[in-house]
Structures are given as C-alpha cells and as structure tokens.
PDB file of C-alpha atoms in Angstrom:
ATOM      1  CA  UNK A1483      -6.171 -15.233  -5.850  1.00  0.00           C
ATOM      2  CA  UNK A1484      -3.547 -12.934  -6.453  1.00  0.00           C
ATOM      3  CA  UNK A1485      -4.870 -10.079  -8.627  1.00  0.00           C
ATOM      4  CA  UNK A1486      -1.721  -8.296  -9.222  1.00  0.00           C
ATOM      5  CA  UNK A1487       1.487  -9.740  -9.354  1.00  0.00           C
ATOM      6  CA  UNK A1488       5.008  -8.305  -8.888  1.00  0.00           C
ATOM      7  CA  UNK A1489       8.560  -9.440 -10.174  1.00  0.00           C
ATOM      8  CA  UNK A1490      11.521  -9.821  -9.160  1.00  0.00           C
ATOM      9  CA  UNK A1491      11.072  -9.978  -5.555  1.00  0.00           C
ATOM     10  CA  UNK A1492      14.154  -8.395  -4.983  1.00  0.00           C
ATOM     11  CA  UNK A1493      16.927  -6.873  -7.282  1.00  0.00           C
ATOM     12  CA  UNK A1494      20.717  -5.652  -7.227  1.00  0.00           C
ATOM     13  CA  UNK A1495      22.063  -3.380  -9.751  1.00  0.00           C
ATOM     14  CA  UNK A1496      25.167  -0.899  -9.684  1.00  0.00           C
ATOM     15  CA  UNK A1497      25.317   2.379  -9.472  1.00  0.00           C
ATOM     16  CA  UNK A1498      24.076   3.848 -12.383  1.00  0.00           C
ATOM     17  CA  UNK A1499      22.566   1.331 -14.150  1.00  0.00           C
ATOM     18  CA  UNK A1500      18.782   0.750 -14.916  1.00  0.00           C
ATOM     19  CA  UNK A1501      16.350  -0.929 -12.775  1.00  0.00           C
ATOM     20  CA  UNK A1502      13.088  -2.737 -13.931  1.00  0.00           C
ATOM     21  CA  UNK A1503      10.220  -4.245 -12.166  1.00  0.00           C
ATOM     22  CA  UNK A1504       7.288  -5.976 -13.569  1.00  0.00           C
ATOM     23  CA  UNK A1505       3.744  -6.278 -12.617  1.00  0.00           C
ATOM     24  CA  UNK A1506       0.733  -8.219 -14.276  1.00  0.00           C
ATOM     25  CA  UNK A1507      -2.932  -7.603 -13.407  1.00  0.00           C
ATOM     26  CA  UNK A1508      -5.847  -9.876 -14.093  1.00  0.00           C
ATOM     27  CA  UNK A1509      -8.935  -7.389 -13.911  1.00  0.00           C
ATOM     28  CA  UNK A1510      -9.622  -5.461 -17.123  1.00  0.00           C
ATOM     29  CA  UNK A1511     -11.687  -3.122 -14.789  1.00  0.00           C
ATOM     30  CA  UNK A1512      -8.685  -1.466 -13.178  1.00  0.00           C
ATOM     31  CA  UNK A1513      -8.149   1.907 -14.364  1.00  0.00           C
ATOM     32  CA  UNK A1514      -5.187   3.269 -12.309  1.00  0.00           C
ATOM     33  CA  UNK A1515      -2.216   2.188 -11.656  1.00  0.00           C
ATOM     34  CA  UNK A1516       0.400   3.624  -8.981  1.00  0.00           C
ATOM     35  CA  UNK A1517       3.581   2.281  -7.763  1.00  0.00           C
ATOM     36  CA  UNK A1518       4.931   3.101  -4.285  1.00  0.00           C
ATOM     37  CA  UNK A1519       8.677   3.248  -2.603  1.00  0.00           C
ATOM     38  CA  UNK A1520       8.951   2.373   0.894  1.00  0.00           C
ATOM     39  CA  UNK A1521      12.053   3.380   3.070  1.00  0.00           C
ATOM     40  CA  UNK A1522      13.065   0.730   5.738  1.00  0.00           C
ATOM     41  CA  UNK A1523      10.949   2.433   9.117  1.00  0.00           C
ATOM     42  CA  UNK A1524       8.574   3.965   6.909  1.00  0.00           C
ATOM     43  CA  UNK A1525       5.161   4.007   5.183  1.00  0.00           C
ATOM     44  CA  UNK A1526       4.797   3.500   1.735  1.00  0.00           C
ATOM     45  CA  UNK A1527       4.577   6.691  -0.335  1.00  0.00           C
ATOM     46  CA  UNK A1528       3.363   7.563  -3.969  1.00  0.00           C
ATOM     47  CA  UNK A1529       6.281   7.934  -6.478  1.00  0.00           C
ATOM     48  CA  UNK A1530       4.528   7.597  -9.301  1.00  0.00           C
ATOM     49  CA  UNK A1531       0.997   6.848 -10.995  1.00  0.00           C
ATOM     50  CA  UNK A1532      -0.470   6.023 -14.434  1.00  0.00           C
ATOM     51  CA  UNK A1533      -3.633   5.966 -16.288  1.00  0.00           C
ATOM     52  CA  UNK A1534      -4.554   3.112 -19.321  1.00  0.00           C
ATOM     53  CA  UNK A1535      -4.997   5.480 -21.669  1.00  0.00           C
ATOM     54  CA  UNK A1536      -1.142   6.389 -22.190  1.00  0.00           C
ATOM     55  CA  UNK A1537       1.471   3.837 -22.685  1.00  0.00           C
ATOM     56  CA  UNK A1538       3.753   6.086 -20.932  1.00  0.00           C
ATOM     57  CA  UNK A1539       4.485   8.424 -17.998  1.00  0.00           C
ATOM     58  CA  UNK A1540       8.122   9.390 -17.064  1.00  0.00           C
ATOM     59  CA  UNK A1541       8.849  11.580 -13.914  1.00  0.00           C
ATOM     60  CA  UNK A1542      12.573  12.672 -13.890  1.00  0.00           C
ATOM     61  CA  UNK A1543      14.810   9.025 -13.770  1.00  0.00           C
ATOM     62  CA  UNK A1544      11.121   7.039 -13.225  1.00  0.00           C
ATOM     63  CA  UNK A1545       8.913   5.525 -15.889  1.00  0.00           C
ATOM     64  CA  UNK A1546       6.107   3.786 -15.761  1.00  0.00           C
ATOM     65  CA  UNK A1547       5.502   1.455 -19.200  1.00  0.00           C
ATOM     66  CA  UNK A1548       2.005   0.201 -19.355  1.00  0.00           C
ATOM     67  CA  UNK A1549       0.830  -2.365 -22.038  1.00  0.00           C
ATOM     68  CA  UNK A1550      -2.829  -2.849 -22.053  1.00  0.00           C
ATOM     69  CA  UNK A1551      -3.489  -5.694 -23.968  1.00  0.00           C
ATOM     70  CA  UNK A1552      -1.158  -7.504 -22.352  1.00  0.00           C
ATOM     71  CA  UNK A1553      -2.116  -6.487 -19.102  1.00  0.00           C
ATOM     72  CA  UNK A1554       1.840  -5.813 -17.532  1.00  0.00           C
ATOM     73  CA  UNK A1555       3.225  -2.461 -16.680  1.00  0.00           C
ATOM     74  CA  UNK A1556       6.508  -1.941 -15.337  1.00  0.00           C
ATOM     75  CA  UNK A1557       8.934   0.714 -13.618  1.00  0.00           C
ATOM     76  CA  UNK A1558      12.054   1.399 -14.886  1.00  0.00           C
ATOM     77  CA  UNK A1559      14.693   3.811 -13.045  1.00  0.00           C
ATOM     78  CA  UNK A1560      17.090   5.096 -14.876  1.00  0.00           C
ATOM     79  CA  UNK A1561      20.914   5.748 -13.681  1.00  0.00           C
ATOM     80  CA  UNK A1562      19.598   4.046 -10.207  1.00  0.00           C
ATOM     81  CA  UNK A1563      21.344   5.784  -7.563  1.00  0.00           C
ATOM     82  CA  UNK A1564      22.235   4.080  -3.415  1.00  0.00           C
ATOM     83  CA  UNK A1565      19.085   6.300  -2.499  1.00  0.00           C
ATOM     84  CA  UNK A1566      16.675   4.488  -4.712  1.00  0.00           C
ATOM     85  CA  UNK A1567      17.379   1.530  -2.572  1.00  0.00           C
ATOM     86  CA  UNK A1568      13.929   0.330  -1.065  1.00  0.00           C
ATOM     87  CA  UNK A1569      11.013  -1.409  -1.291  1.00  0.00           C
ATOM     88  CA  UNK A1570       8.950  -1.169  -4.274  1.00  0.00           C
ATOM     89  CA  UNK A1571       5.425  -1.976  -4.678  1.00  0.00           C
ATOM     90  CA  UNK A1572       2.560  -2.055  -7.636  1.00  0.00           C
ATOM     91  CA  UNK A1573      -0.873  -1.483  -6.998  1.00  0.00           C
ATOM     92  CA  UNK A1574      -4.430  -1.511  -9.369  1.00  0.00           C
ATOM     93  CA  UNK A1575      -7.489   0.403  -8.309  1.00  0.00           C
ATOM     94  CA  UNK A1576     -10.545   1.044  -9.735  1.00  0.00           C
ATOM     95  CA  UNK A1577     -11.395   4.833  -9.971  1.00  0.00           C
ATOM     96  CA  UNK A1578     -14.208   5.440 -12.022  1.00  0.00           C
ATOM     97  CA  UNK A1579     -17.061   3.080 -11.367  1.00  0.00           C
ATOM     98  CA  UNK A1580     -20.193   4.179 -10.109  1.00  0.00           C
ATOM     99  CA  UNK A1581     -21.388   5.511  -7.121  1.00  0.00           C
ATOM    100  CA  UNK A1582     -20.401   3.348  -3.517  1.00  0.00           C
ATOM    101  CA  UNK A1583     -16.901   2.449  -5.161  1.00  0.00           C
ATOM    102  CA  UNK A1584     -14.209   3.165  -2.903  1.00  0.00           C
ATOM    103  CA  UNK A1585     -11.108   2.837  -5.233  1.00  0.00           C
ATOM    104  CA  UNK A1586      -9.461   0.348  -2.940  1.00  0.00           C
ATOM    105  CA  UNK A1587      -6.388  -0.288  -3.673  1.00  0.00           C
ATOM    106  CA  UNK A1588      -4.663  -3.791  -4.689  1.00  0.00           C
ATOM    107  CA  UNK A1589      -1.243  -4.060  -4.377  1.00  0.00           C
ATOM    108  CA  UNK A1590       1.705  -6.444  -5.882  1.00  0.00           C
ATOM    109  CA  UNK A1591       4.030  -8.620  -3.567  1.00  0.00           C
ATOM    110  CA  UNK A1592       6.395  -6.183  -3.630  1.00  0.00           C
ATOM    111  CA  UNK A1593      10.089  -5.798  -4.801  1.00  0.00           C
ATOM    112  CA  UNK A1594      13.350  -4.750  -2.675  1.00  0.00           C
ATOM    113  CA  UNK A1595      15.326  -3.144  -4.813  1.00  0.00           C
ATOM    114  CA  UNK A1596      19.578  -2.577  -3.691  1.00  0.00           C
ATOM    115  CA  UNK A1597      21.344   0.183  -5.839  1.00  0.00           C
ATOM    116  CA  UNK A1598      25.159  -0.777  -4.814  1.00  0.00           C
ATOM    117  CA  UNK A1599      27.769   2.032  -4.916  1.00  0.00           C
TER     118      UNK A1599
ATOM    119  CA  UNK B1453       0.009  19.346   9.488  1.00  0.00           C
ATOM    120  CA  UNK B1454       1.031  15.749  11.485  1.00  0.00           C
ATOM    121  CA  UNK B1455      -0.306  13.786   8.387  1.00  0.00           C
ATOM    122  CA  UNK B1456      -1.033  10.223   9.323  1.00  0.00           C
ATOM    123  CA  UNK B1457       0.336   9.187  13.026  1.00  0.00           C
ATOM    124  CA  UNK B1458       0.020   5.588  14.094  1.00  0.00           C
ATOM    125  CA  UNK B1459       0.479   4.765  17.611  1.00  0.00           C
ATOM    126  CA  UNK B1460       2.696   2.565  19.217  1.00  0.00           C
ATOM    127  CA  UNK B1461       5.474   2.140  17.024  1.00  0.00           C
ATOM    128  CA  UNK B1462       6.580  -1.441  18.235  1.00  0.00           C
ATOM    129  CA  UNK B1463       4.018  -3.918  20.227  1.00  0.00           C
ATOM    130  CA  UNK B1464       4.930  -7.207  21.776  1.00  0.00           C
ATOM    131  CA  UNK B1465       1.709  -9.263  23.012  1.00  0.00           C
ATOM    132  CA  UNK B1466       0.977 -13.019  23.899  1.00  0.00           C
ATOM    133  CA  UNK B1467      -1.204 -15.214  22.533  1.00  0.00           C
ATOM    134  CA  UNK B1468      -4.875 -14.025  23.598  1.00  0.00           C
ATOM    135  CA  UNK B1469      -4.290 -10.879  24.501  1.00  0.00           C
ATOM    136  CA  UNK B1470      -6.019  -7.771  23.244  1.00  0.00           C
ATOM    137  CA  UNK B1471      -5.311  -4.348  22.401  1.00  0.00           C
ATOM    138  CA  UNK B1472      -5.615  -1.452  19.951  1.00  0.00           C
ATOM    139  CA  UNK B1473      -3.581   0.503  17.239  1.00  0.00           C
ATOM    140  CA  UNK B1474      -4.352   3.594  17.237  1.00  0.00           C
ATOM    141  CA  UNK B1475      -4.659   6.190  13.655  1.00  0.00           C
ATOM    142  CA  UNK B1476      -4.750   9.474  13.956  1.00  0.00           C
ATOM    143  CA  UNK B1477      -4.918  11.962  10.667  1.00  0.00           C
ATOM    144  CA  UNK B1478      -5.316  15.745  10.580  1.00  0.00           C
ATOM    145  CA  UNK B1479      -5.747  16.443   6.966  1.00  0.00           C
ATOM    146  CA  UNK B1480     -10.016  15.894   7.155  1.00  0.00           C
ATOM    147  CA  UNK B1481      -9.581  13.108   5.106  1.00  0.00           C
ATOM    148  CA  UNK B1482     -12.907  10.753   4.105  1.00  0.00           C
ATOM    149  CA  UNK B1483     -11.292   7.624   3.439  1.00  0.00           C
ATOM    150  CA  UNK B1484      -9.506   5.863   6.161  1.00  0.00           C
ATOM    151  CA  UNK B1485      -7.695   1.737   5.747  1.00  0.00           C
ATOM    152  CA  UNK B1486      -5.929  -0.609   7.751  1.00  0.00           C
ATOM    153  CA  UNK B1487      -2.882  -2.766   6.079  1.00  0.00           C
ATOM    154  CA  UNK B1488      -0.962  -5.517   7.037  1.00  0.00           C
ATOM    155  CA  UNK B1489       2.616  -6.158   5.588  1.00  0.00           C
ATOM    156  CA  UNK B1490       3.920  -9.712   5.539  1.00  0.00           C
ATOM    157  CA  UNK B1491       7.230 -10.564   3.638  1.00  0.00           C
ATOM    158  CA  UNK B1492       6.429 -11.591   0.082  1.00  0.00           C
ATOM    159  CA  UNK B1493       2.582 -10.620   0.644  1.00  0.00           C
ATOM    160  CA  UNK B1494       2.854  -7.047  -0.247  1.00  0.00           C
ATOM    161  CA  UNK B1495       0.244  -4.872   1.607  1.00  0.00           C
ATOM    162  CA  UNK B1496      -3.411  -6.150   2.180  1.00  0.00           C
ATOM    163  CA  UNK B1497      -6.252  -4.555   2.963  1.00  0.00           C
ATOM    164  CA  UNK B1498      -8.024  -5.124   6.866  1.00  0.00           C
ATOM    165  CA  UNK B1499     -10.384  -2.767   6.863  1.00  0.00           C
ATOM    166  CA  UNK B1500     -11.734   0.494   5.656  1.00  0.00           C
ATOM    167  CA  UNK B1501     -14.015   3.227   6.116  1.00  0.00           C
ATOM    168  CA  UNK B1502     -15.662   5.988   3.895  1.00  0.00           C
ATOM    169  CA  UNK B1503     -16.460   8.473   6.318  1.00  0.00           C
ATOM    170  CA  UNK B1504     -17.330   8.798  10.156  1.00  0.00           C
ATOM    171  CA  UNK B1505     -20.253   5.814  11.430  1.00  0.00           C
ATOM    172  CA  UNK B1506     -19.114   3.928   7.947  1.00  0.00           C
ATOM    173  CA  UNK B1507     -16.557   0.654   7.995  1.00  0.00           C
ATOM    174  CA  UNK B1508     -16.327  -2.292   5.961  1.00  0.00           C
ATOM    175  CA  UNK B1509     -14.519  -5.370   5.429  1.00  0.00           C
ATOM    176  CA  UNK B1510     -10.988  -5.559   3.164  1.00  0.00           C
ATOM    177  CA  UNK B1511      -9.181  -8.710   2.248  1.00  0.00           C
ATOM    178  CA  UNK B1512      -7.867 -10.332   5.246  1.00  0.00           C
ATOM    179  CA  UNK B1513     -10.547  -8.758   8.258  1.00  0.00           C
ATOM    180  CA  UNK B1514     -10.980 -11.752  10.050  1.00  0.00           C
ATOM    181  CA  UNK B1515      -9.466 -11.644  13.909  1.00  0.00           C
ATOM    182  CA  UNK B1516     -10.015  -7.720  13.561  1.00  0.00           C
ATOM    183  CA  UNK B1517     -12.361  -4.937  14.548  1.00  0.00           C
ATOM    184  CA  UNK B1518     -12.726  -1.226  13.448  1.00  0.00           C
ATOM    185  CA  UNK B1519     -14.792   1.563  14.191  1.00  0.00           C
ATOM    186  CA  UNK B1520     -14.983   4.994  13.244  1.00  0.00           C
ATOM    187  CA  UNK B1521     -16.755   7.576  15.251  1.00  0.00           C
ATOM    188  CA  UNK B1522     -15.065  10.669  14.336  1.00  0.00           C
ATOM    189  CA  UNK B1523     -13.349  11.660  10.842  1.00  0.00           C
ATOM    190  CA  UNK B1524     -10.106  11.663  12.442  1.00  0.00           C
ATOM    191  CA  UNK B1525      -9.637   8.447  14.269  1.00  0.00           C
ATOM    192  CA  UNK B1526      -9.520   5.164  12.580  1.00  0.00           C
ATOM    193  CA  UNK B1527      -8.754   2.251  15.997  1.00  0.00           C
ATOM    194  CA  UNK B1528      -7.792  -1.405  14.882  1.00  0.00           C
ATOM    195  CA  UNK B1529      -8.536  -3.927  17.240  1.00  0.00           C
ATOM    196  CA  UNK B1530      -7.499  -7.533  17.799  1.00  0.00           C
ATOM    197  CA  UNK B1531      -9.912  -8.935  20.861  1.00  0.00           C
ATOM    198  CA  UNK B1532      -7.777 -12.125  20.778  1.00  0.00           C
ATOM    199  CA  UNK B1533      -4.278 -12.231  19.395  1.00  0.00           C
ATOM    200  CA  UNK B1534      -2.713 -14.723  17.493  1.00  0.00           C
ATOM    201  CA  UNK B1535       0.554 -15.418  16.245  1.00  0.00           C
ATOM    202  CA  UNK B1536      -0.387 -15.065  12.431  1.00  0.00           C
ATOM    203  CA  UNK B1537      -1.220 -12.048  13.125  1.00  0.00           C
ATOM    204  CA  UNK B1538       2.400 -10.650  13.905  1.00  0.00           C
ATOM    205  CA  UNK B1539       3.159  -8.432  10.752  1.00  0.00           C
ATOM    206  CA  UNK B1540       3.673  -4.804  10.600  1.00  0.00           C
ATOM    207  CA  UNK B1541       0.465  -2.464  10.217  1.00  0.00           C
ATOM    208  CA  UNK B1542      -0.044   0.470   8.310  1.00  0.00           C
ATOM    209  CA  UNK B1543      -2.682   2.827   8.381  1.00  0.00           C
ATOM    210  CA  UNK B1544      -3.654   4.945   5.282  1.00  0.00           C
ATOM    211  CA  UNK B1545      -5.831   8.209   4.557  1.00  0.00           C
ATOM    212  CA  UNK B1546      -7.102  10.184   1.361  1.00  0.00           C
ATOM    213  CA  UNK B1547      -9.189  12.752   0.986  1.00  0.00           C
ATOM    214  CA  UNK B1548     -11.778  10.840  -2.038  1.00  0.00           C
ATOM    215  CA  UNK B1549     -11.674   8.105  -4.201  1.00  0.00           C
ATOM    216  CA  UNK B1550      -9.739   9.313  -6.993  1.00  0.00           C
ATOM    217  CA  UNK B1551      -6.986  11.367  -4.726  1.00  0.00           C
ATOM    218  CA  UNK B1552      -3.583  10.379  -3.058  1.00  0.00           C
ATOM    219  CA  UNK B1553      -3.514   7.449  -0.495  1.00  0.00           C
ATOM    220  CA  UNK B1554      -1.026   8.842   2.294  1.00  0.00           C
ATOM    221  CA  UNK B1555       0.440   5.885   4.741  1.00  0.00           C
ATOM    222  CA  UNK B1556       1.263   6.178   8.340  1.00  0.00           C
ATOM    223  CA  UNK B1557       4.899   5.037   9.721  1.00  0.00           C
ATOM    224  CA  UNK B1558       3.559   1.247  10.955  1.00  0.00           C
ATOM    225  CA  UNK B1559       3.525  -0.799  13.808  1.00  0.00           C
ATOM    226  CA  UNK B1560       5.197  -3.517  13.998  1.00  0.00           C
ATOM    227  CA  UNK B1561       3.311  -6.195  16.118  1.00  0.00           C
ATOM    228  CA  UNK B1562       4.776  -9.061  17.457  1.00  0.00           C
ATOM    229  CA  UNK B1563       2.410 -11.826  19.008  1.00  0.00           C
ATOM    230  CA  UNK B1564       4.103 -14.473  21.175  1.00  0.00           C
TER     231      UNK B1564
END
C-alpha cells in the first residue's frame, strides 16, 4: 500500500516557466511534510519542508501548497531554471508522537523534472 | 566534516554472493537508515537504527542484515544476493527525530 503518492512521474517545461508536482497522503497522522531534489550521482537532499498547520511555505522560487482536508500538497517552482532539472521526491513523517517514534520517513514515487533552455 | 560516506560507489555481484555496504557518518548522529531506489518506487526504507546496539526493520528488510555497534557505522549486508535486489542504496543520518535527514552519495548494486 502506497501511503504517499507522487505525480507526474516526470515533467518538461521551458525555461522560465512554472513547475508543479503533486502528492497525496493517506495517513491523517503525518505531521511533516518535506520534499527532496536529487542530482543524477547524488543523494537526495532537503529543499524544502512544511508543517499542517500553514497552508503555505515559499523559499525563494519554491513553494510548498498544502491542503489538509484534502490531504494533497504540492511544489511549485517558479521561473524553473536548466539547474532545477532533477529528481524530485515527497515524503510524510510523523514527528510528534510519543516516546519510541522514530519519525521515519515515507516517501512518494518520485518525479524527474527537465527544465529545457 | 565528511558528512555521510557510503562505500563502494558501484558493485557488480552474482547471484549468491555476499557482501557489505559500508556507512560511515561523522556528524554524531543518533539515527542511522538504509534505502533502496528502484525506478518508479521512490526511496524505501531497509533498515534503521536509533542509536548504537539498536536496529529495526523498515519496509522492504527481507534478504538484508544490519548492525550497529558504534554510533558511526551503519553496515548493510546481503548474505545471499539476488537479482531483485540490484537497485541503488542510500544511506541516511540525523541527529533526532524531528531534525534534518542527510543522504549519502549511493551505491549502485548490480546482481547478475
């Protein structure tokens, strides 16, 4: 069972335009919700992260939308540049139960994302 | 500061074979996990551990073995290799629950 899911699995969009990717949980009990960018060669890394109680976070040209009741958030970039171009993934976590949890993370399918010049 | 260093980088093996992936981090972190990355999987969890003498089991831990015997060193194991489990491997590190996951650079394995 796929607890969070991602979409599109990849995407192409020019220079300059805006990118979007979608993901859709199933577990009301997550409480944090990062997305990662992944260079070809390398590890994931943290670009940005985002709590339920704000509908909103923006970090320079990256957004995260969250919409609770519905259970989707989604990244946008904004005037996507050739450097954005990687692999993009979603992930829910559980931060704030009780004592043994481990906030292990559960991540999307992923999206490869192509910013063309 | 090395952050998280994953060795080898590339691994061919044949079918029964064993060997280990190594994970090294230098930042004292608690909270060590194994990943494997398969095309249109996204990243699942192997294994895990909490702190040194403390592993447990993650989504997809069967064919693997951890252990964890000093806060640094996190070793995957496969005692018997199989083809399904050719994928690329990533090992992670934060310092508690609610702080930053850091990933290492992978390794891709290829079993034959």
């Amino acid at each position: 069972q796929q607890q969070v899911k991602q979409s599109p699995q990849s995407l192409i969009v020019q220079k300059g335009g805006i990118s979007i990717i979608n993901c859709a949980y199933e577990n009301t009990a997550f409480d944090y919700f990062p997305w990662y960018q992944q260079f070809p060669g390398k590890g994931p890394a943290l670009l940005i992260a985002i709590r339920p109680d704000v509908s909103e976070k923006k970090e320079g040209r990256f957004t995260i939308s969250f919409n609770k009741s519905a259970k989707q958030f989604s990244l946008h970039i904004m005037d996507s540049q050739p450097g954005d171009s990687a692999t993009y993934f979603c992930a829910a976590s559980m931060l704030y139960l009780g004592s043994g949890n481990t906030g292990k993370l559960i991540f999307g399918q992923g999206t490869t994302l192509q910013v063309k010049p | 500061n090395a952050g998280v260093t994953q060795t080898p980088k590339f691994q061919v093996l044949k079918t029964g074979q064993s060997m280990t992936l190594q994970c090294a981090q230098d930042m004292n972190h608690e909270y060590m996990s194994w990943y494997r990355q398969d095309p249109g999987m996204g990243l699942r969890l192997i294994h895990y551990s909490v702190g040194a003498g403390i592993t447990d089991q993650g989504e997809v831990p069967n064919g693997y073995n951890v252990s964890r015997s000093t806060t640094e060193d996190f070793p995957l194991r496969l005692l018997s290799a199989a083809p399904s489990q050719t994928s690329v491997y990533f090992c992670a590190s934060k310092a508690g629950v609610r702080d930053t996951q850091y990933f290492g650079p992978g390794t891709r394995l290829t079993v034959l």
